[in-house]
Tab-separated table of C-alpha atoms in Angstrom:
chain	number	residue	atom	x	y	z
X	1	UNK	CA	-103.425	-77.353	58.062
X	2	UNK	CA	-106.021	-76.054	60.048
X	3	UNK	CA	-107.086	-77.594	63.102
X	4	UNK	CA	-109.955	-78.904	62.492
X	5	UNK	CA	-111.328	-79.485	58.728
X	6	UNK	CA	-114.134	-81.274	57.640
X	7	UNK	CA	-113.217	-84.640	55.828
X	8	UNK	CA	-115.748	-85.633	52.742
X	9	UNK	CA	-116.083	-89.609	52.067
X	10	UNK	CA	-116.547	-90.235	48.181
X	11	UNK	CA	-116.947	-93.498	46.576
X	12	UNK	CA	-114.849	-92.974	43.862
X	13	UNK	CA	-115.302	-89.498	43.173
X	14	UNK	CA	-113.133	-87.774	45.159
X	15	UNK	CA	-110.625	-86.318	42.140
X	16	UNK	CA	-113.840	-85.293	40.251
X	17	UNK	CA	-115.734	-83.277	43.467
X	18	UNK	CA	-112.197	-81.603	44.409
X	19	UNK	CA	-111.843	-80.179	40.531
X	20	UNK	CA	-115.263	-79.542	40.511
X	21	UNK	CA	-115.249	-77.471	43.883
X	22	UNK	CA	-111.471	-76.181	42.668
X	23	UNK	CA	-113.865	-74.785	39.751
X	24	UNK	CA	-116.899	-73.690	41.526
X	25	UNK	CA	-114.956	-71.344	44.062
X	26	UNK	CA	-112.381	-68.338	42.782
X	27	UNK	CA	-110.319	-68.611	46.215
X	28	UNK	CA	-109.460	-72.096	45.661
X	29	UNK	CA	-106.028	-74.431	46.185
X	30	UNK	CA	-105.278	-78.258	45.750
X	31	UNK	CA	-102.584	-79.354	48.558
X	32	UNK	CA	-101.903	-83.087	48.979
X	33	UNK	CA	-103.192	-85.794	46.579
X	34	UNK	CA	-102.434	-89.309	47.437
X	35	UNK	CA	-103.086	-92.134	44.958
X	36	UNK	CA	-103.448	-95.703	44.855
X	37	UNK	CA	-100.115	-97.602	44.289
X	38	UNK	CA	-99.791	-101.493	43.573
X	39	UNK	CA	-101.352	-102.341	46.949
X	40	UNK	CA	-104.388	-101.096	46.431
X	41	UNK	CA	-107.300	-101.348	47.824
X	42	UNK	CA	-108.628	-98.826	45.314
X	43	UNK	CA	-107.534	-98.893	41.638
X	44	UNK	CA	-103.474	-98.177	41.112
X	45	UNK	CA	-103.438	-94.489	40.498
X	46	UNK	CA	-107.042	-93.487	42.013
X	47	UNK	CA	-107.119	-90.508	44.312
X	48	UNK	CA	-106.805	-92.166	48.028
X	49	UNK	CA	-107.164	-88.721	49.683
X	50	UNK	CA	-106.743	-85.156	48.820
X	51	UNK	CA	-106.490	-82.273	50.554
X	52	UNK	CA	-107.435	-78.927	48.801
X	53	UNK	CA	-108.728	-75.030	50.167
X	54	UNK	CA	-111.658	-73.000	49.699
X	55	UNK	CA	-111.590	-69.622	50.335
X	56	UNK	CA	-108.932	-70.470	52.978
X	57	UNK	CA	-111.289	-73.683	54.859
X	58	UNK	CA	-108.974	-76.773	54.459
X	59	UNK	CA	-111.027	-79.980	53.171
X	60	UNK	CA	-109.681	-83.682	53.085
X	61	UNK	CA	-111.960	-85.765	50.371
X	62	UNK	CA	-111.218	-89.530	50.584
X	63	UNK	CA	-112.207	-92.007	48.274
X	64	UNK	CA	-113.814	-94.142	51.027
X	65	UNK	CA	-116.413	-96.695	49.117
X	66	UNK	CA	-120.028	-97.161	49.093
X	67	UNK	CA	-120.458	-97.803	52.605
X	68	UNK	CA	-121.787	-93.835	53.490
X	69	UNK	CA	-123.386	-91.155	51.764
X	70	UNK	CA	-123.776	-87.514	52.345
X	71	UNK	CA	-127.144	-86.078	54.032
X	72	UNK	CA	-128.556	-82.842	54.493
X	73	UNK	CA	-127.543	-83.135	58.254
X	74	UNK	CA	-124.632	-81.589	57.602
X	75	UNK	CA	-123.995	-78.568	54.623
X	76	UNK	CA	-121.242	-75.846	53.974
X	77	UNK	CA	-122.782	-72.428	54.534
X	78	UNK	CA	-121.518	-69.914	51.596
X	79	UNK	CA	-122.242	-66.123	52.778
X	80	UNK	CA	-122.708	-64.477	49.168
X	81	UNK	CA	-122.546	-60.639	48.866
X	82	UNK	CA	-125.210	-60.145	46.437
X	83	UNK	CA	-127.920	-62.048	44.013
X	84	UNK	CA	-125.167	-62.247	41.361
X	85	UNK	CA	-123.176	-64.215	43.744
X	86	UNK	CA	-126.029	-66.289	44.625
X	87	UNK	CA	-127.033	-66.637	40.914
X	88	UNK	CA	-123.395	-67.877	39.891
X	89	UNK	CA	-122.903	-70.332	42.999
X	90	UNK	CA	-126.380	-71.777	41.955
X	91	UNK	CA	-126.216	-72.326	38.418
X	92	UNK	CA	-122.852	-74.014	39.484
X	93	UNK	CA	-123.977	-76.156	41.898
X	94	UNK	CA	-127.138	-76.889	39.682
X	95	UNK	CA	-125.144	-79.005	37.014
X	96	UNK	CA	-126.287	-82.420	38.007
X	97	UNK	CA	-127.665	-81.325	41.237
X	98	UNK	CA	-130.909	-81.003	43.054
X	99	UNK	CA	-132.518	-77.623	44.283
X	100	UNK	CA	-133.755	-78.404	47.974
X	101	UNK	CA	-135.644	-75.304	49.932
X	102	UNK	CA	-134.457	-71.907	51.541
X	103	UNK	CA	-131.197	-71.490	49.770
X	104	UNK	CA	-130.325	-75.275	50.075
X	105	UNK	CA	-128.899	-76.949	47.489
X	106	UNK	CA	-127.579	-81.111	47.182
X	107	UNK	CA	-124.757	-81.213	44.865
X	108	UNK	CA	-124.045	-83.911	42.331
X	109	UNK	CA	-121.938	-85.554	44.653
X	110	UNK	CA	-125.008	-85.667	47.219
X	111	UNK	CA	-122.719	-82.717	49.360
X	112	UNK	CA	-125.337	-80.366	50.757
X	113	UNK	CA	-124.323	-76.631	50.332
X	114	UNK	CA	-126.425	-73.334	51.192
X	115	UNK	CA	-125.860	-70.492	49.465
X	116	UNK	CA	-127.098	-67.243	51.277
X	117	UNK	CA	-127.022	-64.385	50.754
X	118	UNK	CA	-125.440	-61.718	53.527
X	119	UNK	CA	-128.878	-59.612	53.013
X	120	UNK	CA	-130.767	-62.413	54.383
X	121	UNK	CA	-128.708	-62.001	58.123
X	122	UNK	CA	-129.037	-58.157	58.549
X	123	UNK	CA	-132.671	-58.596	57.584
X	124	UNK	CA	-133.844	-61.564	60.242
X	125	UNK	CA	-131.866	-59.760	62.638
X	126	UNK	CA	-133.585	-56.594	62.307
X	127	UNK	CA	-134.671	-55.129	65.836
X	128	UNK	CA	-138.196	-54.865	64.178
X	129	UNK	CA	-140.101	-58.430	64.708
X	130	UNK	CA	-142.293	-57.776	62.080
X	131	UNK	CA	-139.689	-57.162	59.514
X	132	UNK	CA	-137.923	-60.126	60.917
X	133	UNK	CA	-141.216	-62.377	60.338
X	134	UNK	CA	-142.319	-60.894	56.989
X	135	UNK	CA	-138.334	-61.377	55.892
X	136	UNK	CA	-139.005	-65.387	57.329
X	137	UNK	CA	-142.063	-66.260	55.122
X	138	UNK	CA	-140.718	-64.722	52.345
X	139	UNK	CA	-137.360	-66.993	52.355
X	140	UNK	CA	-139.849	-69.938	53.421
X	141	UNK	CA	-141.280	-69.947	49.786
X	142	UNK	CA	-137.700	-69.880	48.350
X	143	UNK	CA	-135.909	-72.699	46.662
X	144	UNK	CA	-133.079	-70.172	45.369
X	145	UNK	CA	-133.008	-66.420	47.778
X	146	UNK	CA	-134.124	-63.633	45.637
X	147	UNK	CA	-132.751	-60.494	47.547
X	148	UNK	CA	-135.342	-58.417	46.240
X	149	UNK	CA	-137.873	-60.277	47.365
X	150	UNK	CA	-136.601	-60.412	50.512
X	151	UNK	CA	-135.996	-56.650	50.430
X	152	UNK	CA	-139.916	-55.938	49.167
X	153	UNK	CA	-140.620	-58.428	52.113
X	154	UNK	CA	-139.034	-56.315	54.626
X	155	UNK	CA	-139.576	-52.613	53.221
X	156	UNK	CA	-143.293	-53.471	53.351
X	157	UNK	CA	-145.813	-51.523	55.298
């Protein structure tokens, strides 16, 4: 196990997010699942905790109650090599979900993902400030990148 992996509280849902994440991503592994036994406190033979890899990045997902919810404050940054990529990842992550802004996207679990594509980098990092800025309020008026848009953004005179 890695050293340090970030640990998602579900209330009740952790089994369903894991499989649904396990489906989302191609590079994906389940490791540990513990369930409920007769002691409870969750139902005997709930998920407790579950431990499961995405594209190599452990997770733990706990079934941890009502008591805290996921906010935008924190989201999993997925570097997607092209629009099809992006395209796939979104429609995925659509089902049940909410579109946010700028490549953000809230899950139907409430997890907040963005899903960006590598373009998007090279571009805002392009020694050329106006490219940079064009490239900037172009993504700005994004809910889901558009790589060509960005690219007409940034190729303009």
């Amino acid at each position: 196990m890695q050293k340090i992996s970030p640990f998602l509280w579900f209330d009740g849902k952790a089994e369903e997010a894991m499989n649904f994440y396990m489906s989302v991503f191609k590079d994906a592994k389940i490791g540990n699942v513990s369930r409920y036994g007769d002691a409870g406190p969750g139902p005997k033979g709930a998920v407790m905790s579950a431990t499961f890899q995405l594209h190599g990045q452990d997770f733990i997902a706990l079934n941890g109650g009502p008591q805290f919810s996921f906010t935008p404050a924190i989201s999993f940054f997925v570097n997607c090599e092209n629009q099809e990529e992006v395209d796939e990842l979104w429609a995925r992550f659509s089902e049940g979900g909410e579109p946010q802004g700028c490549g953000w996207i809230k899950d139907k679990f409430g997890l907040s993902w963005q899903i960006i594509p590598t373009a998007l980098g090279r571009m805002l990092q392009d020694k050329d400030p106006q490219k940079a800025q064009r490239v900037m309020q172009a993504m700005m008026k994004m809910v889901k990148i558009d790589v060509a848009l960005l690219t007409q953004a940034y190729e303009q005179q």
